[in-house]
Coordinates of N, CA and C in Angstrom, one line a residue:
M1 N 53.4 26.7 -80.1 CA 54.4 25.7 -80.3 C 53.7 24.4 -79.8
L2 N 53.8 23.4 -80.7 CA 53.3 22.0 -80.1 C 54.5 21.1 -79.8
L3 N 54.3 20.4 -78.9 CA 55.4 19.5 -78.3 C 55.2 18.1 -79.1
A4 N 56.3 17.5 -79.4 CA 56.4 16.2 -80.2 C 55.8 15.0 -79.5
A5 N 56.0 15.0 -78.2 CA 55.4 13.9 -77.5 C 54.3 14.3 -76.5
D6 N 53.4 13.4 -76.2 CA 52.4 13.9 -75.3 C 52.8 14.3 -74.0
P7 N 52.6 15.4 -73.5 CA 53.2 15.8 -72.2 C 52.2 15.5 -70.9
Y8 N 51.2 14.9 -71.1 CA 50.2 14.5 -70.3 C 50.0 13.1 -70.3
S9 N 49.3 12.5 -69.2 CA 49.0 11.1 -69.2 C 47.6 11.0 -69.5
A10 N 47.3 9.7 -69.8 CA 45.9 9.3 -70.3 C 45.4 8.1 -69.3
I11 N 44.1 8.3 -68.9 CA 43.6 7.4 -67.9 C 42.2 6.8 -68.8
D12 N 41.9 5.7 -68.1 CA 40.4 5.1 -68.7 C 39.3 5.4 -67.6
I13 N 38.4 4.9 -67.9 CA 37.2 5.3 -67.1 C 37.2 4.5 -65.6
D14 N 38.0 3.2 -65.8 CA 38.3 2.4 -64.6 C 39.0 3.1 -63.6
K15 N 40.2 3.7 -64.1 CA 41.1 4.5 -63.4 C 40.2 5.8 -62.6
L16 N 39.6 6.4 -63.5 CA 38.6 7.6 -62.8 C 37.6 7.1 -61.8
A17 N 37.0 5.8 -62.0 CA 36.2 5.2 -61.0 C 36.7 5.2 -59.7
G18 N 38.0 4.5 -59.9 CA 38.9 4.2 -58.6 C 39.1 5.5 -57.9
W19 N 39.5 6.5 -58.6 CA 39.9 7.9 -58.1 C 38.5 8.4 -57.4
L20 N 37.5 8.3 -58.0 CA 36.2 8.9 -57.5 C 35.8 8.2 -56.0
I21 N 36.1 7.0 -56.2 CA 35.8 6.1 -55.0 C 36.7 6.4 -53.9
A22 N 38.0 6.6 -54.2 CA 38.9 7.0 -53.3 C 38.8 8.4 -52.5
Q23 N 38.3 9.4 -53.5 CA 38.1 10.6 -53.2 C 36.8 10.6 -52.2
A24 N 35.7 10.0 -52.5 CA 34.6 9.8 -51.7 C 34.9 9.2 -50.4
E25 N 35.7 8.2 -50.2 CA 36.2 7.7 -49.1 C 37.1 8.4 -48.3
Q26 N 37.9 9.2 -49.0 CA 38.9 10.0 -48.6 C 40.1 9.3 -48.3
T27 N 40.7 8.3 -49.1 CA 41.6 7.5 -48.9 C 42.8 7.9 -49.8
N28 N 44.0 7.3 -49.7 CA 45.0 7.7 -50.4 C 45.1 7.1 -51.9
G29 N 44.1 6.5 -52.5 CA 44.0 6.0 -53.7 C 43.7 7.0 -54.8
C30 N 43.3 8.3 -54.5 CA 43.1 9.3 -55.2 C 44.5 10.2 -55.2
P31 N 45.0 10.4 -56.4 CA 46.3 11.1 -56.4 C 46.2 12.6 -55.7
E32 N 45.2 13.3 -56.1 CA 45.1 14.8 -55.7 C 43.7 15.1 -56.0
S33 N 43.6 16.5 -55.8 CA 42.2 17.0 -56.2 C 42.1 17.2 -57.7
F34 N 41.0 16.9 -58.2 CA 41.0 17.1 -59.7 C 39.5 17.4 -60.1
C35 N 39.5 18.1 -61.4 CA 38.4 18.6 -61.8 C 37.9 17.9 -63.1
L36 N 36.7 17.4 -63.3 CA 36.1 16.8 -64.6 C 36.0 17.9 -65.4
V37 N 36.3 18.0 -66.7 CA 36.0 19.1 -67.8 C 35.5 18.2 -69.0
D38 N 34.5 18.5 -69.4 CA 33.6 18.0 -70.6 C 33.9 18.9 -71.7
V39 N 34.5 18.7 -72.7 CA 34.8 19.4 -74.0 C 33.8 19.1 -75.0
N40 N 32.9 18.4 -75.0 CA 32.0 18.2 -76.1 C 31.1 19.4 -76.3
D41 N 30.4 19.5 -77.4 CA 29.4 20.6 -77.7 C 28.5 20.8 -76.7
H42 N 28.1 22.0 -76.6 CA 27.1 22.2 -75.4 C 25.8 21.4 -75.5
D43 N 25.3 21.1 -76.7 CA 24.2 20.5 -76.8 C 24.3 18.9 -76.4
V44 N 25.6 18.4 -76.7 CA 25.8 17.1 -76.2 C 26.1 17.1 -74.6
Y45 N 26.7 18.0 -74.1 CA 26.9 18.1 -72.7 C 25.5 18.1 -71.9
M46 N 24.5 18.9 -72.6 CA 23.4 19.0 -71.9 C 22.6 17.7 -71.9
K47 N 22.8 17.0 -73.0 CA 22.0 15.7 -73.0 C 22.6 14.6 -72.1
S48 N 24.0 14.5 -71.9 CA 24.4 13.7 -71.1 C 26.0 14.0 -70.7
H49 N 26.4 14.0 -69.3 CA 27.8 14.1 -69.0 C 28.0 13.4 -67.7
I50 N 29.3 13.3 -67.4 CA 29.5 12.8 -66.2 C 29.1 13.7 -65.0
S51 N 28.5 13.1 -63.9 CA 28.1 14.0 -62.9 C 29.3 14.9 -62.3
N52 N 28.8 16.1 -62.0 CA 29.9 17.1 -61.5 C 31.0 17.5 -62.5
A53 N 30.8 17.2 -63.7 CA 31.7 17.7 -64.8 C 31.5 18.9 -65.2
Y54 N 32.3 20.0 -65.3 CA 32.2 21.2 -65.9 C 32.2 21.3 -67.5
H55 N 31.6 22.1 -68.2 CA 31.5 22.2 -69.5 C 32.6 23.3 -69.9
Y56 N 33.3 23.1 -70.9 CA 34.4 24.0 -71.4 C 34.2 24.1 -72.8
D57 N 33.9 25.2 -73.4 CA 33.9 25.3 -74.9 C 35.3 25.4 -75.4
R58 N 35.5 24.3 -76.2 CA 36.9 24.1 -76.7 C 37.2 25.4 -77.7
I59 N 36.2 26.1 -78.3 CA 36.5 27.3 -79.2 C 37.1 28.4 -78.2
M60 N 36.9 28.5 -77.0 CA 37.6 29.4 -76.2 C 39.1 29.3 -76.3
L61 N 39.7 28.3 -76.6 CA 41.2 28.1 -76.7 C 41.7 29.2 -77.6
A62 N 41.0 29.5 -78.7 CA 41.5 30.6 -79.7 C 41.3 32.0 -79.4
R63 N 40.8 32.2 -78.2 CA 40.6 33.6 -77.7 C 41.8 34.0 -76.7
L64 N 41.9 35.2 -76.7 CA 43.0 35.7 -75.7 C 42.6 35.4 -74.3
Q65 N 41.4 35.6 -74.0 CA 40.8 35.3 -72.7 C 40.2 34.1 -72.7
Y66 N 40.8 32.9 -72.5 CA 40.3 31.5 -72.7 C 40.1 30.9 -71.3
E67 N 40.4 31.6 -70.2 CA 40.5 31.1 -69.0 C 38.8 31.4 -68.4
T68 N 38.1 30.2 -68.1 CA 36.7 30.6 -67.3 C 37.0 30.5 -65.9
P69 N 36.0 30.8 -65.1 CA 36.2 30.9 -63.7 C 36.8 29.5 -63.1
I70 N 36.2 28.4 -63.6 CA 36.7 27.1 -63.3 C 38.2 26.8 -63.5
L71 N 38.7 27.4 -64.8 CA 40.0 27.1 -65.0 C 40.9 28.0 -64.2
S72 N 40.5 29.2 -64.0 CA 41.2 30.1 -63.1 C 41.3 29.5 -61.7
Q73 N 40.3 29.1 -61.2 CA 40.2 28.5 -59.9 C 41.2 27.1 -59.7
A74 N 41.2 26.3 -60.9 CA 41.9 25.0 -61.1 C 43.5 25.4 -61.0
R75 N 43.8 26.6 -61.8 CA 45.2 27.0 -61.8 C 45.7 27.5 -60.5
V76 N 44.9 28.3 -59.8 CA 45.2 28.9 -58.5 C 45.4 27.7 -57.4
E77 N 44.5 26.7 -57.5 CA 44.5 25.7 -56.5 C 45.3 24.5 -56.8
G78 N 45.8 24.5 -58.0 CA 46.6 23.3 -58.5 C 45.9 22.1 -58.7
H79 N 44.7 22.3 -59.1 CA 43.7 20.9 -59.4 C 44.3 20.3 -60.8
L80 N 44.0 19.0 -60.7 CA 44.4 18.4 -62.0 C 43.2 18.4 -62.9
L81 N 43.3 18.7 -64.2 CA 42.1 18.6 -64.9 C 42.0 17.5 -65.8
V82 N 41.0 16.7 -65.5 CA 40.7 15.5 -66.1 C 39.7 15.8 -67.4
I83 N 40.1 15.7 -68.5 CA 39.5 16.2 -69.7 C 38.9 15.1 -70.6
Y84 N 37.7 15.2 -71.1 CA 37.2 14.2 -71.9 C 36.2 14.9 -72.9
G85 N 35.9 14.1 -74.0 CA 34.9 14.7 -74.9 C 35.6 14.8 -76.2
R86 N 34.9 15.4 -77.2 CA 35.4 15.7 -78.7 C 36.4 16.6 -78.7
E87 N 37.6 16.2 -79.3 CA 38.9 16.9 -79.4 C 39.5 17.1 -78.1
A88 N 39.3 16.1 -77.1 CA 39.8 16.4 -75.8 C 41.5 16.1 -75.8
E89 N 41.9 15.4 -76.7 CA 43.3 15.3 -76.9 C 44.0 16.7 -77.1
R90 N 43.4 17.5 -77.9 CA 44.0 18.7 -78.4 C 43.8 19.6 -77.3
V91 N 42.8 19.6 -76.7 CA 42.4 20.6 -75.6 C 43.4 20.4 -74.5
A92 N 43.6 19.1 -74.1 CA 44.6 18.6 -72.8 C 45.8 19.1 -73.2
K93 N 46.3 19.0 -74.6 CA 47.8 19.4 -75.1 C 47.9 21.0 -74.9
V94 N 47.0 21.7 -75.3 CA 46.9 23.2 -75.4 C 46.9 23.6 -73.9
L95 N 46.0 23.1 -73.1 CA 46.1 23.7 -71.7 C 47.2 23.3 -70.9
F96 N 47.8 22.2 -71.3 CA 49.2 21.8 -70.7 C 50.2 22.9 -71.0
Q97 N 50.3 23.1 -72.2 CA 51.2 24.0 -72.8 C 51.0 25.3 -72.1
R98 N 49.8 25.7 -71.7 CA 49.4 27.1 -71.0 C 49.5 27.0 -69.7
G99 N 50.1 25.9 -69.0 CA 50.4 25.9 -67.6 C 49.5 25.0 -66.6
F100 N 48.6 24.4 -67.2 CA 47.6 23.5 -66.6 C 48.2 22.2 -66.3
R101 N 47.8 21.5 -65.4 CA 48.1 20.0 -65.1 C 46.9 19.2 -65.7
T102 N 47.2 18.5 -66.7 CA 46.0 18.0 -67.4 C 46.2 16.4 -67.5
V103 N 45.0 15.6 -67.6 CA 44.9 14.4 -67.8 C 43.7 14.1 -68.8
L104 N 44.0 13.2 -69.9 CA 43.2 12.9 -70.9 C 42.3 11.6 -70.3
L105 N 40.9 11.9 -70.4 CA 40.2 10.5 -70.0 C 39.8 10.1 -71.4
K106 N 40.3 8.7 -71.7 CA 40.0 8.1 -73.0 C 38.6 7.6 -73.0
G107 N 38.0 7.7 -74.1 CA 36.6 7.2 -74.3 C 35.7 8.2 -74.5
N108 N 34.5 7.8 -74.6 CA 33.3 8.8 -74.8 C 32.0 8.5 -73.8
V109 N 31.2 9.5 -73.8 CA 30.0 9.3 -72.9 C 29.2 8.1 -72.9
T110 N 29.1 7.6 -74.2 CA 28.3 6.3 -74.4 C 29.2 5.2 -73.9
Q111 N 30.5 5.2 -73.9 CA 31.4 4.1 -73.4 C 31.4 4.1 -71.9
F112 N 31.3 5.3 -71.3 CA 31.2 5.5 -69.7 C 29.8 5.1 -69.2
K113 N 28.9 5.4 -69.9 CA 27.5 5.1 -69.6 C 27.4 3.4 -69.6
E114 N 27.9 2.9 -70.5 CA 28.0 1.2 -70.6 C 28.7 0.8 -69.4
A115 N 29.9 1.3 -69.2 CA 30.8 0.9 -68.1 C 30.3 1.1 -66.8
Y116 N 29.9 2.3 -66.4 CA 29.4 2.7 -65.0 C 28.1 3.8 -65.3
P117 N 27.0 3.1 -65.5 CA 25.7 4.0 -65.6 C 25.7 5.0 -64.7
C118 N 26.1 4.7 -63.5 CA 25.7 5.5 -62.4 C 26.6 6.9 -62.3
L119 N 27.6 7.0 -63.2 CA 28.3 8.1 -63.4 C 27.6 9.3 -64.1
L120 N 26.6 8.8 -64.8 CA 26.0 9.8 -65.6 C 24.6 10.3 -65.0
E121 N 24.4 9.8 -64.0 CA 23.1 10.4 -63.2 C 23.3 11.6 -62.5
P122 N 22.2 12.3 -62.2 CA 22.3 13.7 -61.6 C 23.3 13.8 -60.4
S123 N 23.3 12.8 -59.6 CA 24.4 12.7 -58.6 C 24.9 11.2 -58.4
I124 N 26.1 11.1 -58.2 CA 26.6 9.8 -58.4 C 26.3 9.0 -57.1
D125 N 26.0 7.7 -57.4 CA 25.6 6.8 -56.2 C 27.0 6.0 -56.0
F126 N 27.7 6.5 -54.9 CA 29.1 5.8 -54.8 C 29.1 4.3 -54.3
L127 N 27.9 4.1 -53.7 CA 27.8 2.6 -53.3 C 27.6 1.7 -54.5
K128 N 26.8 2.3 -55.5 CA 26.6 1.5 -56.8 C 28.0 1.4 -57.6
L129 N 28.5 2.7 -57.5 CA 30.0 2.8 -58.4 C 31.0 1.9 -57.8
K130 N 31.0 1.8 -56.4 CA 32.1 0.9 -55.9 C 31.6 -0.5 -56.0
E131 N 30.4 -0.9 -56.2 CA 30.0 -2.3 -56.4 C 30.5 -2.8 -57.9
I132 N 30.0 -1.8 -58.7 CA 30.4 -2.0 -60.2 C 32.0 -2.1 -60.4
Y133 N 32.6 -1.3 -59.7 CA 34.1 -1.2 -59.7 C 34.8 -2.4 -59.3
E134 N 34.2 -2.9 -58.1 CA 34.8 -4.0 -57.5 C 34.6 -5.3 -58.3
K135 N 33.4 -5.4 -58.8 CA 32.8 -6.5 -59.6 C 33.8 -6.6 -60.8
K136 N 34.0 -5.4 -61.4 CA 35.0 -5.4 -62.7 C 36.5 -5.8 -62.1
K137 N 36.9 -5.3 -61.1 CA 38.1 -5.5 -60.7 C 38.5 -7.1 -60.4
N138 N 37.5 -7.7 -59.7 CA 37.6 -9.1 -59.4 C 37.1 -10.2 -60.3
S139 N 36.7 -9.6 -61.5 CA 36.4 -10.6 -62.6 C 37.6 -10.9 -63.4
V140 N 37.6 -12.0 -64.1 CA 38.8 -12.3 -64.9 C 38.5 -11.7 -66.2
F141 N 37.3 -11.5 -66.7 CA 37.0 -10.9 -67.9 C 36.5 -9.5 -67.6
G142 N 37.2 -8.6 -66.9 CA 36.9 -7.2 -66.6 C 37.1 -6.2 -67.6
G143 N 37.1 -6.6 -68.7 CA 37.3 -5.5 -69.8 C 38.8 -5.1 -70.1
R144 N 39.5 -5.2 -69.0 CA 41.1 -5.0 -69.4 C 41.8 -5.8 -68.2
L145 N 43.1 -6.1 -68.4 CA 43.8 -6.8 -67.4 C 44.0 -6.1 -66.1
W146 N 43.4 -6.8 -65.1 CA 43.5 -6.3 -63.7 C 44.7 -6.7 -62.9
R147 N 44.9 -8.2 -63.4 CA 45.8 -8.9 -62.7 C 47.0 -9.0 -63.7
S148 N 48.2 -9.3 -63.2 CA 49.3 -9.4 -64.2 C 49.1 -10.8 -64.9
T149 N 49.8 -10.9 -66.1 CA 49.5 -12.2 -66.9 C 50.0 -13.4 -66.2
S150 N 51.2 -13.2 -65.6 CA 51.6 -14.4 -64.8 C 50.7 -14.9 -63.7
A151 N 50.0 -14.0 -63.1 CA 49.1 -14.3 -62.0 C 48.0 -15.2 -62.7
S152 N 47.5 -14.7 -64.0 CA 46.4 -15.6 -64.5 C 47.0 -16.8 -65.1
R153 N 48.2 -16.9 -65.6 CA 48.7 -18.3 -65.8 C 48.9 -19.1 -64.8
L154 N 49.1 -18.7 -63.6 CA 49.2 -19.6 -62.4 C 48.0 -20.1 -62.0
K155 N 46.8 -19.3 -62.3 CA 45.6 -19.8 -61.9 C 45.1 -20.8 -63.0
S156 N 45.6 -20.8 -64.2 CA 45.0 -21.6 -65.3 C 45.6 -23.0 -65.1
V157 N 46.7 -23.2 -64.5 CA 47.6 -24.4 -64.2 C 47.2 -24.9 -62.8
S158 N 46.7 -26.2 -62.8 CA 46.3 -26.8 -61.7 C 47.5 -27.0 -60.6
R159 N 47.0 -27.2 -59.4 CA 48.2 -27.3 -58.2 C 49.0 -28.5 -58.5
D160 N 48.5 -29.6 -59.1 CA 49.3 -30.8 -59.3 C 50.2 -30.5 -60.4
E161 N 49.9 -29.9 -61.6 CA 50.8 -29.6 -62.6 C 51.8 -28.6 -62.0
R162 N 51.6 -27.8 -61.3 CA 52.8 -26.9 -60.6 C 53.7 -27.5 -59.8
A163 N 53.2 -28.5 -59.1 CA 54.0 -29.3 -58.2 C 54.9 -30.2 -59.3
E164 N 54.3 -30.9 -60.3 CA 55.2 -31.6 -61.2 C 56.3 -30.7 -61.8
K165 N 55.9 -29.7 -62.1 CA 56.9 -28.7 -62.8 C 58.1 -28.2 -61.8
S166 N 57.7 -28.1 -60.5 CA 58.8 -27.6 -59.5 C 59.6 -29.0 -59.2
K167 N 59.2 -30.1 -59.3 CA 59.8 -31.5 -59.2 C 60.9 -31.6 -60.2
K168 N 60.6 -31.2 -61.6 CA 61.3 -31.2 -62.5 C 62.4 -30.2 -62.5
V169 N 62.2 -29.0 -62.0 CA 63.1 -27.9 -61.9 C 64.1 -28.3 -60.7
N170 N 63.5 -28.9 -59.6 CA 64.6 -29.3 -58.6 C 65.2 -30.7 -58.7
S171 N 64.9 -31.4 -59.7 CA 65.5 -32.8 -60.1 C 66.7 -32.5 -61.1
R172 N 67.0 -31.3 -61.5 CA 68.0 -31.0 -62.4 C 69.4 -31.2 -61.8
P173 N 70.5 -31.3 -62.4 CA 71.8 -31.4 -61.8 C 72.1 -30.3 -61.0
S174 N 72.9 -30.3 -60.2 CA 73.4 -29.1 -59.3 C 74.4 -28.5 -60.3
S175 N 74.7 -27.1 -59.7 CA 75.5 -26.2 -60.6 C 76.8 -26.6 -60.5
Q176 N 77.2 -27.5 -59.4 CA 78.7 -27.9 -59.2 C 79.0 -29.0 -60.4
S177 N 78.1 -29.8 -60.7 CA 78.4 -30.7 -61.7 C 78.6 -30.1 -63.2
R178 N 78.0 -29.0 -63.4 CA 77.9 -28.3 -64.7 C 79.5 -27.6 -65.0
K179 N 79.9 -27.6 -66.2 CA 81.0 -26.9 -66.5 C 80.9 -25.4 -66.3
P180 N 81.8 -24.7 -65.8 CA 81.9 -23.4 -65.6 C 82.2 -22.8 -66.8
W181 N 81.7 -21.5 -67.0 CA 81.9 -20.7 -68.2 C 83.1 -20.0 -68.1
L182 N 84.1 -19.9 -69.1 CA 85.3 -19.4 -69.0 C 85.4 -17.9 -69.7

């Protein structure tokens, strides 16, 4: 049975980087314990994958015994599965339907390597990861909107222009001189 709407959420590589940093620093920025699952073909996984990601052969979903020891442990301990790779959307949907808590990581290994090269090294350098993350977070052109659009509009208008606009708003007639609506 397939569900009409996506029952799981999707995150991008920036959100995952934030979770990894929060988990390493043991802060509240990480929602809970999670497990990275790569569903690419085995040869693609062997060439390059996110550090500490487990490989799951998506063909296993068609079998009666589809759970690997990692999936069994994730189910028992209630870990969130962050799934990425080829056909990750389908795998996330099927595992969700079978009782797992899943999140889809949007993108592919090439995009991950371009955004955060330290994630694909044998072990993650968290100082380097945090430096890249903070640089992206603080830059105006960070690849996606980190700040609200209203905040960016305020920065694009000079302080004098804002003062002039506020004077115009304050110089309008008071509500007492306006005709009330009946």
